[in-house]
Amino acid sequence: MKMSPRPKVGLELTEILGAAAEIANQFGMQEVTLANLAKKLGIRPPSLYNHFDGLAGLRKKMAIYGLDQLYEALSQSAIGVSGDEAVLSISKAYVDFTRKYPGVYEATLMAPDMEDEDVQHAGSRIVHLSVRVLQAYRLEGDTVTHAVRGLRSILHGFSSLEQRGGFKMALDLDESLEIIIKAFIQGMREN
Amino acid sequence: MKMSPRPKVGLELTEILGAAAEIANQFGMQEVTLANLAKKLGIRPPSLYNHFDGLAGLRKKMAIYGLDQLYEALSQSAIGVSGDEAVLSISKAYVDFTRKYPGVYEATLMAPDMEDEDVQHAGSRIVHLSVRVLQAYRLEGDTVTHAVRGLRSILHGFSSLEQRGGFKMALDLDESLEIIIKAFIQGMREN
DNA sequence: TGCTAAAACTAATTGTATTAGTTAAAATAA
DNA sequence: TTATTTTAACTAATACAATTAGTTTTAGCA
């Protein structure tokens, strides 16, 4: 019996998620396979099952990891600002994030079950942040909820379309975002 | 040697795309595999290669098919209306479409190459329709382009988030959409 | 020192897309 | 009508992904 040297890699979950995020950002989520991830980490695919429950488990963990990072970026951008300035600030931070970490953002949308409690919780922090920022406008009744839905729709739709190359006109995208957001919040305030 | 009867199925591409759309609408695009599609059609997976170039080719054809259907629904909804009424009408038609045919809408976003000429062309018809509807507001300069980008962002973002169960508050979604769209177009007009 | 648990491993199974080569049916040409 | 060509099915085989079962090494701890 030969003593094949099996160096105990001793992987931490965060290193695994970091490696998975790198693959996702560089090549897209469809390239985040157990085979590719294992290769990058220098281990065999079945070994990954010691850290999470298969591909579905990995995607869930990546979604939560991504939502946490996105929340972090957004909340940082909202420090010390309020009103229009705050809404514009988190809007730009949101789009910046999807540009810098497209794969992580993609992972955010690829949880096997969006109804899952942990995923919901990670996402709800972002919703609550939006609520807090929009409450500055003192909208009445359910209007805050409608406004949050609108803001999220704009940010997600804009980012998604931009990532897919959906905007073909040669016209500055940051300018578009600013104009769109300003129009929306002004329109919400007036009704 | 027995003459095994091999009934010439004589599939038309539209029947194949229809079957694929049914799978997509019922079970999601991840279930649109060559194996599942072939089973539904009563043929063997390799036979599908006579009709399109593998899974990537199928996805491209489904994307174009979906964009054409979406355009059809939107343009019908815009007949005989103008201004706010027209924008609201196509917005509702857009969201209705994604609710009735979620898999087809998903296919719209899953083309292997969004830059592909045929896919771009199918998508551009929808953009042109939006331009025509928004031109009623006589926005100046590049503002029409910004407005089209905003409208598309809202509609795509809203639909996408709704489909993924992203809106958890118990508050009517159609009402949200109407308020969001009205706020956006009013805000765009005033600047 | 010896036990236990964590985290790696190999081997084998299943399901997927894909390619190569074959054949029957239908359409077309002689 | 008969012969040829094209279309669209087929079988067989390959490559690669996820997964499961069972095994082994390493590290920490009693």
XYZ file of N, CA and C (backbone and C1' of nucleotides) in Angstrom, chain B residues 6 8 44 47 50-51, chain D residues 7-12:
60
model
N -40.954 3.302 -40.288
C -40.455 4.533 -39.677
C -41.303 5.694 -40.180
N -42.581 8.866 -41.264
C -41.974 10.174 -41.489
C -42.795 11.195 -40.721
N -35.942 10.921 -31.752
C -34.710 10.778 -30.974
C -33.905 12.087 -31.012
N -32.059 13.514 -34.087
C -32.875 13.934 -35.224
C -33.111 15.438 -35.224
N -31.347 17.958 -37.549
C -31.773 18.251 -38.922
C -32.531 19.572 -39.003
N -32.939 20.096 -37.854
C -33.791 21.295 -37.867
C -33.092 22.550 -37.356
P -32.276 18.925 -48.980
O -33.311 18.314 -47.935
C -34.646 18.028 -48.380
C -35.325 17.121 -47.376
C -35.048 17.500 -45.915
O -36.309 17.602 -45.286
C -34.653 15.184 -46.285
P -36.413 18.241 -43.812
O -36.491 16.918 -42.942
C -37.484 15.955 -43.230
C -37.226 14.716 -42.397
C -36.825 15.036 -40.947
O -37.475 14.117 -40.092
C -35.233 13.644 -41.913
P -37.715 14.505 -38.552
O -37.166 13.233 -37.767
C -37.915 12.106 -37.578
C -37.233 10.831 -38.103
C -36.318 10.098 -37.119
O -37.081 9.378 -36.186
C -35.443 10.027 -39.325
P -36.489 8.961 -34.803
O -35.357 7.903 -35.227
C -35.753 6.654 -35.780
C -34.524 5.869 -36.234
C -33.544 5.554 -35.114
O -33.891 4.324 -34.529
C -32.403 6.330 -37.073
P -33.334 3.987 -33.059
O -31.913 3.268 -33.291
C -31.698 2.414 -34.406
C -30.222 2.043 -34.480
C -29.581 1.732 -33.122
O -28.643 0.662 -33.291
C -28.460 3.571 -34.100
P -27.960 0.023 -31.993
O -26.502 0.678 -32.028
C -25.860 0.899 -33.282
C -24.493 1.528 -33.043
C -23.908 1.262 -31.652
O -22.501 1.082 -31.776
C -24.128 3.583 -31.979
